[in-house]
Structures are given as structure tokens and as C-alpha cells.
Coordinates of C-alpha atoms and ligand atoms in Angstrom, one line a residue:
M1 CA 27.1 41.2 -67.2
T2 CA 28.4 39.7 -70.5
V3 CA 25.9 39.6 -73.3
P4 CA 26.3 36.9 -75.9
S5 CA 27.4 38.2 -79.3
R6 CA 24.9 36.0 -81.2
V7 CA 21.3 35.0 -80.8
T8 CA 18.8 32.6 -82.3
L9 CA 15.4 34.2 -82.5
K10 CA 12.0 32.5 -82.8
P11 CA 8.9 33.9 -84.5
G12 CA 7.3 36.5 -82.3
D13 CA 10.7 37.8 -81.0
T14 CA 11.6 41.4 -81.4
I15 CA 14.4 43.1 -83.4
G16 CA 15.5 46.6 -82.5
I17 CA 16.4 48.8 -85.4
L18 CA 18.4 52.0 -85.0
G19 CA 17.4 54.5 -87.6
G20 CA 13.9 55.1 -89.0
G21 CA 14.5 55.8 -92.7
Q22 CA 13.4 53.8 -95.7
L23 CA 16.1 51.1 -95.0
G24 CA 14.7 50.5 -91.5
R25 CA 11.2 50.5 -93.0
M26 CA 12.0 47.8 -95.6
L27 CA 13.9 45.8 -92.9
A28 CA 10.9 45.9 -90.7
M29 CA 8.6 44.8 -93.5
A30 CA 10.9 41.8 -94.3
A31 CA 11.0 40.9 -90.6
A32 CA 7.2 40.9 -90.4
R33 CA 7.0 38.4 -93.3
L34 CA 9.1 36.1 -91.2
G35 CA 6.9 36.5 -88.1
L36 CA 9.3 38.7 -86.3
R37 CA 8.5 42.0 -84.7
C38 CA 10.5 45.2 -84.8
R39 CA 10.9 48.2 -82.6
V40 CA 12.4 51.2 -84.3
F41 CA 14.6 53.9 -82.5
S42 CA 14.8 57.2 -84.2
P43 CA 14.9 60.9 -83.1
D44 CA 12.8 62.0 -86.0
P45 CA 9.0 61.8 -85.3
D46 CA 8.3 61.7 -89.1
S47 CA 10.4 58.5 -89.5
P48 CA 9.1 56.4 -92.5
A49 CA 9.9 53.2 -90.5
F50 CA 7.5 54.2 -87.7
D51 CA 4.6 53.7 -90.0
V52 CA 5.2 50.0 -90.4
V53 CA 5.9 48.9 -86.8
A54 CA 3.7 48.6 -83.7
N55 CA 6.4 49.9 -81.4
A56 CA 8.8 52.8 -81.7
T57 CA 11.1 54.9 -79.6
C58 CA 11.4 58.5 -80.6
A59 CA 14.4 59.8 -78.8
E60 CA 17.9 61.2 -79.4
Y61 CA 20.7 58.7 -79.9
A62 CA 22.4 60.3 -76.8
D63 CA 19.4 59.7 -74.6
V64 CA 20.8 57.0 -72.2
E65 CA 17.5 56.2 -70.5
A66 CA 15.7 55.8 -73.8
L67 CA 18.5 53.5 -75.1
E68 CA 18.3 51.3 -72.0
L69 CA 14.5 51.0 -72.2
F70 CA 14.8 50.2 -75.9
A71 CA 17.4 47.5 -75.3
A72 CA 15.1 46.0 -72.6
E73 CA 12.3 45.7 -75.1
V74 CA 14.1 43.8 -77.8
D75 CA 16.0 40.6 -78.3
V76 CA 18.7 41.7 -80.8
I77 CA 19.7 45.1 -82.1
T78 CA 20.7 46.2 -85.6
Y79 CA 21.1 49.5 -87.5
E80 CA 20.2 51.0 -90.9
F81 CA 22.9 53.6 -90.9
E82 CA 26.6 53.5 -90.2
N83 CA 27.0 56.7 -88.2
V84 CA 25.6 55.2 -85.0
P85 CA 27.3 57.2 -82.3
A86 CA 30.0 55.1 -80.6
A87 CA 28.7 55.9 -77.1
S88 CA 25.1 54.7 -78.0
A89 CA 26.4 51.5 -79.6
M90 CA 28.4 50.8 -76.4
I91 CA 25.4 51.3 -74.1
L92 CA 23.3 49.0 -76.3
A93 CA 26.0 46.3 -76.7
A94 CA 26.3 46.0 -73.0
R95 CA 22.7 44.9 -72.8
R96 CA 21.8 43.1 -76.0
P97 CA 23.7 41.6 -79.0
V98 CA 24.3 44.3 -81.6
L99 CA 24.7 42.9 -85.1
P100 CA 26.7 43.6 -87.1
E101 CA 29.1 44.0 -84.2
R102 CA 30.0 47.4 -82.8
K103 CA 33.7 47.1 -83.7
I104 CA 32.7 47.1 -87.4
L105 CA 31.3 50.6 -87.0
E106 CA 34.8 51.8 -85.9
T107 CA 36.3 50.5 -89.1
T108 CA 33.6 51.7 -91.5
Q109 CA 32.8 55.1 -89.9
D110 CA 36.3 56.4 -90.9
R111 CA 37.5 56.4 -94.5
L112 CA 41.2 56.2 -93.5
I113 CA 40.7 53.2 -91.1
E114 CA 38.5 51.6 -93.7
K115 CA 41.0 52.0 -96.6
D116 CA 43.8 50.8 -94.4
F117 CA 41.7 47.7 -93.5
V118 CA 40.9 46.9 -97.1
K119 CA 44.5 47.5 -98.2
G120 CA 45.7 45.2 -95.3
L121 CA 43.7 42.4 -96.9
G122 CA 45.7 42.8 -100.1
I123 CA 42.7 44.3 -101.9
R124 CA 43.2 47.3 -104.3
T125 CA 41.8 50.8 -103.6
A126 CA 42.6 54.1 -105.1
D127 CA 45.9 55.6 -103.9
Y128 CA 45.2 57.6 -100.8
A129 CA 46.9 59.7 -98.1
D130 CA 46.0 60.9 -94.6
V131 CA 45.6 64.7 -94.7
S132 CA 45.3 66.8 -91.6
S133 CA 46.7 70.2 -92.6
P134 CA 47.1 72.4 -95.7
Q135 CA 50.8 71.4 -95.8
A136 CA 49.9 67.7 -95.6
L137 CA 47.4 68.3 -98.5
R138 CA 50.1 69.8 -100.7
A139 CA 52.5 67.0 -99.9
A140 CA 49.7 64.4 -100.7
I141 CA 49.0 66.1 -104.0
A142 CA 52.7 66.0 -104.9
R143 CA 52.7 62.2 -104.2
I144 CA 49.3 61.2 -105.6
G145 CA 48.9 63.7 -108.4
L146 CA 45.9 65.5 -109.8
P147 CA 43.0 65.3 -110.3
A148 CA 42.3 64.0 -106.8
V149 CA 39.4 63.8 -104.5
L150 CA 39.5 65.3 -101.0
K151 CA 37.1 63.6 -98.6
T152 CA 36.3 64.1 -94.9
R153 CA 37.3 61.0 -93.0
R154 CA 33.9 60.8 -91.2
F155 CA 30.2 61.5 -91.9
G156 CA 30.4 61.7 -95.7
Y157 CA 27.6 60.3 -97.9
D158 CA 26.0 60.9 -101.3
G159 CA 29.0 63.0 -102.3
K160 CA 28.7 65.2 -99.2
G161 CA 32.1 66.1 -97.6
Q162 CA 34.1 65.7 -100.7
T163 CA 35.5 67.8 -103.5
I164 CA 37.6 67.2 -106.6
L165 CA 40.9 69.0 -106.9
R166 CA 42.0 69.7 -110.4
A167 CA 44.8 72.3 -109.9
I168 CA 47.3 72.8 -107.1
D169 CA 45.8 76.3 -106.6
D170 CA 42.5 74.7 -105.6
A171 CA 44.2 73.2 -102.5
D172 CA 43.9 76.0 -99.9
R173 CA 40.3 76.9 -100.8
A174 CA 39.2 73.2 -100.8
W175 CA 40.9 72.7 -97.4
A176 CA 39.2 75.7 -96.0
D177 CA 35.8 74.7 -97.4
L178 CA 36.1 71.1 -96.0
G179 CA 35.6 72.4 -92.5
T180 CA 37.6 69.6 -90.7
K181 CA 41.2 68.7 -90.1
S182 CA 40.5 65.1 -90.6
A183 CA 40.5 64.1 -94.2
I184 CA 42.0 61.8 -96.9
L185 CA 43.1 62.6 -100.4
E186 CA 42.3 60.0 -103.0
A187 CA 43.6 59.6 -106.5
F188 CA 40.8 60.3 -109.0
V189 CA 39.8 57.0 -110.5
P190 CA 39.0 57.1 -114.2
F191 CA 36.6 54.2 -113.8
E192 CA 34.7 52.5 -116.6
R193 CA 31.8 51.7 -114.4
E194 CA 30.7 51.6 -110.8
V195 CA 29.5 48.4 -109.3
S196 CA 28.6 47.0 -105.9
V197 CA 28.3 43.6 -104.3
I198 CA 25.7 42.9 -101.6
A199 CA 26.8 40.1 -99.4
A200 CA 25.1 38.4 -96.5
R201 CA 27.1 36.5 -93.9
S202 CA 25.5 34.3 -91.3
A203 CA 26.7 33.7 -87.7
D204 CA 28.2 30.4 -88.7
G205 CA 30.3 32.1 -91.4
G206 CA 28.3 31.1 -94.5
V207 CA 28.2 33.9 -97.2
E208 CA 25.7 34.5 -100.0
C209 CA 26.4 37.2 -102.5
F210 CA 23.9 38.7 -104.9
D211 CA 24.8 39.2 -108.5
V212 CA 27.1 42.2 -109.1
T213 CA 25.1 45.4 -109.6
E214 CA 26.0 48.2 -111.9
N215 CA 25.3 51.7 -110.5
E216 CA 24.7 55.0 -112.2
H217 CA 25.0 58.1 -110.1
R218 CA 23.6 61.6 -110.8
D219 CA 24.9 64.5 -108.7
H220 CA 26.7 61.8 -106.5
I221 CA 23.4 60.1 -105.7
L222 CA 22.5 56.7 -106.9
K223 CA 20.0 57.0 -109.8
I224 CA 19.8 53.6 -111.5
S225 CA 21.0 50.1 -110.7
R226 CA 21.2 47.4 -113.3
V227 CA 21.7 43.7 -112.7
P228 CA 23.6 41.8 -113.9
A229 CA 26.5 44.3 -114.3
A230 CA 28.2 44.2 -117.7
L231 CA 31.3 42.4 -116.5
S232 CA 33.0 39.2 -117.6
D233 CA 32.2 36.2 -115.4
A234 CA 35.8 36.2 -114.1
L235 CA 35.6 39.9 -113.0
A236 CA 32.2 39.4 -111.4
A237 CA 33.6 36.4 -109.5
Q238 CA 36.6 38.6 -108.4
A239 CA 34.2 41.3 -107.2
R240 CA 32.1 38.8 -105.2
D241 CA 35.3 37.2 -103.8
I242 CA 36.4 40.6 -102.5
A243 CA 33.1 41.2 -100.7
Q244 CA 33.3 37.7 -99.2
R245 CA 36.8 38.3 -97.9
I246 CA 35.9 41.6 -96.4
A247 CA 32.9 40.1 -94.7
A248 CA 35.0 37.2 -93.3
A249 CA 37.7 39.5 -92.1
L250 CA 35.2 41.6 -90.2
D251 CA 33.6 38.4 -88.8
Y252 CA 30.5 40.1 -90.1
V253 CA 26.9 39.0 -89.3
G254 CA 24.2 40.6 -91.6
V255 CA 24.2 42.2 -95.0
L256 CA 27.0 44.6 -96.2
A257 CA 27.6 46.4 -99.5
V258 CA 31.0 46.9 -101.1
E259 CA 31.1 49.7 -103.6
M260 CA 33.8 49.2 -106.3
F261 CA 35.2 50.9 -109.4
V262 CA 35.8 48.9 -112.5
V263 CA 39.0 50.2 -114.1
N264 CA 41.2 49.4 -117.1
S265 CA 44.6 48.5 -115.6
D266 CA 47.2 48.4 -118.3
G267 CA 44.7 46.9 -120.8
K268 CA 43.2 44.5 -118.2
P269 CA 40.0 45.0 -116.3
D270 CA 40.3 45.2 -112.6
V271 CA 38.2 46.3 -109.6
L272 CA 39.1 48.8 -106.8
V273 CA 37.2 49.0 -103.6
N274 CA 35.7 52.5 -102.9
E275 CA 33.6 52.0 -99.8
I276 CA 32.1 49.5 -97.4
A277 CA 28.5 50.1 -96.1
P278 CA 27.8 47.9 -93.1
R279 CA 24.1 47.7 -93.8
V280 CA 21.5 47.0 -96.4
H281 CA 22.2 49.3 -99.4
N282 CA 20.3 51.3 -102.0
S283 CA 22.0 49.3 -104.8
G284 CA 20.4 46.2 -103.4
H285 CA 16.8 47.4 -103.6
W286 CA 16.4 45.5 -106.8
T287 CA 16.4 42.2 -104.8
L288 CA 12.9 43.1 -103.4
D289 CA 11.3 42.3 -106.7
G290 CA 14.1 40.8 -108.7
A291 CA 15.1 37.9 -106.5
S292 CA 13.3 35.2 -104.5
I293 CA 14.9 36.5 -101.3
S294 CA 15.7 40.2 -100.7
Q295 CA 18.7 41.8 -99.1
F296 CA 16.4 42.8 -96.3
E297 CA 15.3 39.3 -95.6
Q298 CA 18.9 38.0 -95.8
H299 CA 19.9 40.6 -93.2
I300 CA 17.0 39.7 -90.9
R301 CA 17.8 35.9 -91.2
A302 CA 21.5 36.6 -90.5
I303 CA 20.9 38.6 -87.3
A304 CA 18.2 36.2 -86.2
G305 CA 20.7 33.3 -86.3
W306 CA 18.6 31.7 -89.1
P307 CA 20.0 30.0 -92.2
L308 CA 20.6 32.4 -95.1
G309 CA 18.5 31.9 -98.2
K310 CA 19.9 30.9 -101.6
P311 CA 18.3 33.6 -103.7
L312 CA 17.4 33.1 -107.3
R313 CA 17.3 36.1 -109.6
H314 CA 14.1 36.4 -111.7
G315 CA 15.7 38.0 -114.7
E316 CA 17.4 41.2 -115.8
V317 CA 16.5 44.0 -113.3
T318 CA 16.6 47.7 -113.3
M319 CA 16.0 49.8 -110.2
T320 CA 15.3 53.5 -110.6
N321 CA 15.4 55.9 -107.6
L322 CA 12.7 58.6 -107.3
I323 CA 14.7 61.5 -106.0
G324 CA 13.2 64.8 -104.8
D325 CA 10.4 66.1 -107.1
E326 CA 10.6 62.9 -109.2
I327 CA 8.2 61.4 -106.7
N328 CA 5.5 63.5 -108.3
S329 CA 5.6 61.1 -111.3
Y330 CA 4.6 58.1 -109.2
K331 CA 1.2 57.9 -110.8
D332 CA 2.8 57.6 -114.3
W333 CA 5.0 54.8 -112.9
L334 CA 2.0 53.0 -111.5
G335 CA 0.8 52.5 -115.1
V336 CA 4.0 51.2 -116.6
P337 CA 3.6 47.5 -117.5
G338 CA 5.9 45.4 -115.3
A339 CA 7.0 48.2 -113.0
T340 CA 6.8 47.7 -109.2
V341 CA 6.5 51.0 -107.3
H342 CA 7.9 51.5 -103.8
L343 CA 7.0 54.8 -102.0
Y344 CA 8.7 55.5 -98.7
G345 CA 5.9 57.6 -97.2
K346 CA 8.2 60.6 -96.6
G347 CA 7.0 64.2 -96.2
A348 CA 8.2 67.0 -98.4
P349 CA 10.3 66.1 -101.5
R350 CA 13.5 68.1 -100.9
P351 CA 16.2 68.1 -103.6
G352 CA 18.4 65.0 -103.3
R353 CA 16.0 63.2 -100.9
K354 CA 15.3 59.6 -101.8
M355 CA 11.5 59.3 -101.9
G356 CA 10.9 56.0 -103.5
H357 CA 12.1 53.6 -106.2
V358 CA 10.8 51.5 -109.1
T359 CA 11.9 48.0 -110.1
Q360 CA 11.5 46.6 -113.5
V361 CA 12.3 42.9 -114.1
T362 CA 12.7 41.4 -117.6
P363 CA 12.4 37.6 -117.3
V364 CA 15.2 35.8 -119.1
A365 CA 14.4 32.5 -120.8
G366 CA 15.6 29.4 -119.1
P367 CA 15.8 28.3 -115.5
P368 CA 16.0 31.1 -112.8
K369 CA 19.5 32.6 -112.3
S370 CA 21.4 32.0 -109.1
P371 CA 22.5 35.5 -107.9
Ligands
AMP1 P1 31.7 58.0 -101.9 O1 31.0 58.9 -101.0 O2 33.1 57.7 -101.6 O3 30.9 56.8 -102.2 O4 31.7 58.8 -103.4 C1 30.5 59.1 -104.0 C2 30.7 59.1 -105.5 O5 31.8 60.0 -105.9 C3 31.2 57.7 -106.0 O6 30.1 56.8 -106.2 C4 31.9 58.1 -107.3 O7 31.0 58.3 -108.4 C5 32.6 59.4 -107.0 N1 34.0 59.2 -106.4 C6 34.3 59.0 -105.1 N2 35.6 58.8 -105.0 C7 36.2 58.8 -106.3 C8 37.5 58.7 -106.8 N3 38.5 58.5 -106.0 N4 37.6 58.8 -108.1 C9 36.6 59.0 -108.9 N5 35.3 59.2 -108.5 C10 35.1 59.1 -107.2

């Protein structure tokens, strides 16, 4: 049986979401506003997304029977995390359209394949090298120079699976600590700022990009996003164009985020692509309160085969993540004039765990901005 790769949903139809974290929760809430139902699949019984949907499947991603039953209950399938196991995606895609398409996961799950793909489009990245042995690491250091960043090819996020090398003597220890033979070495980028572009692409190829977002990390975890980013109009247009080209080259349907570094290249500002996230992204949470249509709604519209919205930005926006114990300050935030508080309903606040976020919008005089 061949399954069509696209669908057009009608209100009352059901979207299957793989993953039950805060992204799945916010996707399901956006779908509900459009009259669409969601069924969430997650192995974790405490999944925050389970709280906002009527139907859930709590099973391991390798549970073939559970995957088949899940697919039978939904009209289209999407995911809120990029590390969906290839075998699970294959089982699901044989039964229902999976959007963004399964082949996109193969590109974005592996930093080497992803960087080769971006470079192949003529888009700049940091210098990088494939590294699969201590000897290869030393050769890569000789070519790329120091400092450099050693990263696992797969399963890295929020700074996990990566380490900065400052001296050649760090190489053997860093290699041993990495715990895998599958890595890349990247030149350390002395960036001026980190930005991201959230782009939505519909099944008919239309693309809508939100305004470029400036991101501040603490301990490798996103802490604050500010919109608009402090970039010239030309550089912002260049960043959006890069996201659009990546989305088109992937024949992407849904929302994706492209993380970039802004660098000073021989006196001229330029952007390098760091990473592609094939999903809604933390740096797009500001759109929930700061724009007329959120990244979550754009994603739902795209995978439903509906027209994308043309979002208007309500002003200058700041999004602050509440990480770990910071969640205990939620009552203070509730009293801050103009602040909109989002709590994810998670259990214990472990260090580094994203527990909620706060958006603050400062309206700007004049007509609404087109993101
Ligand atoms: P990543 O997991 O690749 O998104 O990296 C997490 C964070 O580490 C980035 O947001 C940057 O702050 C930092 N980082 C990653 N790669 C580099 C690099 N090549 N040069 C400088 N900083 C980096």
C-alpha cells in the first residue's frame, strides 16, 4: 500500500504527535484552536502534552503494535523532536503521511550529513571535519586550528555531546570523554550574536518566515530570545533567505528552525548556519503572544494542508525561559505588568529542565509589523 505524502485535513480530523514534551503540548493547543484533535505518542507517563489531549498512547517508540494502532487512529503524523528512531518513522510512514517527511530526519539527525547538506547549497557554516579516531582528531585540529568544538554526530542537544578544545593536549582526553567514534570537529566561531529563523513551508511550496530572533544562551541552554534581532535589514533578509532555501531544498512541510551565528567577516557582517531543527523551536515561543499567528499554528496549518497565515508581529518581544528552580518564581512573574506566563505542567524542576517561559511584548507605534 502506498500512502500519499500530503493530506488535507478538515476540522474534527486527528493529528498524531510523536513526543509528549512542551512542544507537543503547545502544538496540540494550537490544533485545538483550529478545531483539530491530537493524539500524542510518548513513552513517558508524565508527558506534559498528555494533559491537553483527549487521546494518548503511552508506549516505547520501538513498540511496533502500539505504533500501528496509533497510526490507525490518526490522519497525519508529525513530531516534536528530531531523534525519532528511523525504524519507528518507517513503520508510521508506511501507514500515514508523516510530515515533515521521514527523509528529513536522516539529514538533520546527523551533524555531518546536515553540514554537508547546508554546504552543498552554497551556504556558509563553520569549518568542520569528520572525525572517527584519535588520529583523525589530531589531523582535523592541524587543519582547522584551535580553539575548536568536538561534537558527537548524533543525539546532541543543549550543549550535550560537545566539548571545546583549546590545546592539542586536550585532544586524547576529549576523545575518550566523548564516548563515541562518530564525531565532527568544528572551528570555534567567534560570533557577535546568535540568531535563528523560524520558517513555515506549506505543501504547495509557499514559505512564511518570522522575524529573525536573537538568542542568548546560558550554560548552552536558551535563556532569552529577543525580536527583532539587532541586525541590518540586509543581513536579516539574508538570514531569512537562507532558511527559505533550506526549507525548499528539503521539500519541507511544516515549521523548521535554522540556528545561525552572526560573524564579522573581514569587516563585513555575515551569517553562518549552525544547526537545523526540523520542528517548532524554543526560539519561536515568542510568537505565541508576540504575533497574530504562532509557530505552532503555522506548523499545524502546514501539515493539515491548509494555507499558511501571514503573521503580524505585535511589537518588540522578549521571551525568557524558566529553567530548573527558576520555575519557583512563577508567582512573581504573574504580577509583572504585560508579562504572559506559560507553565508546562512538568514535575520536579531538575537543573537545566525547561519548565516554562514568559513573554513580554512592547507595542511599537505605527501599524503592526509583518514578521
Ligand atoms: P549546538 O548544540 O550545535 O546548537 O551548540 C549549542 C551552543 O554551543 C550554540 O548555541 C553555541 O552557543 C555554542 N556553539 C556550538 N558550536 C559552536 C562553534 N562552532 N563555535 C562557537 N560556539 C559554538
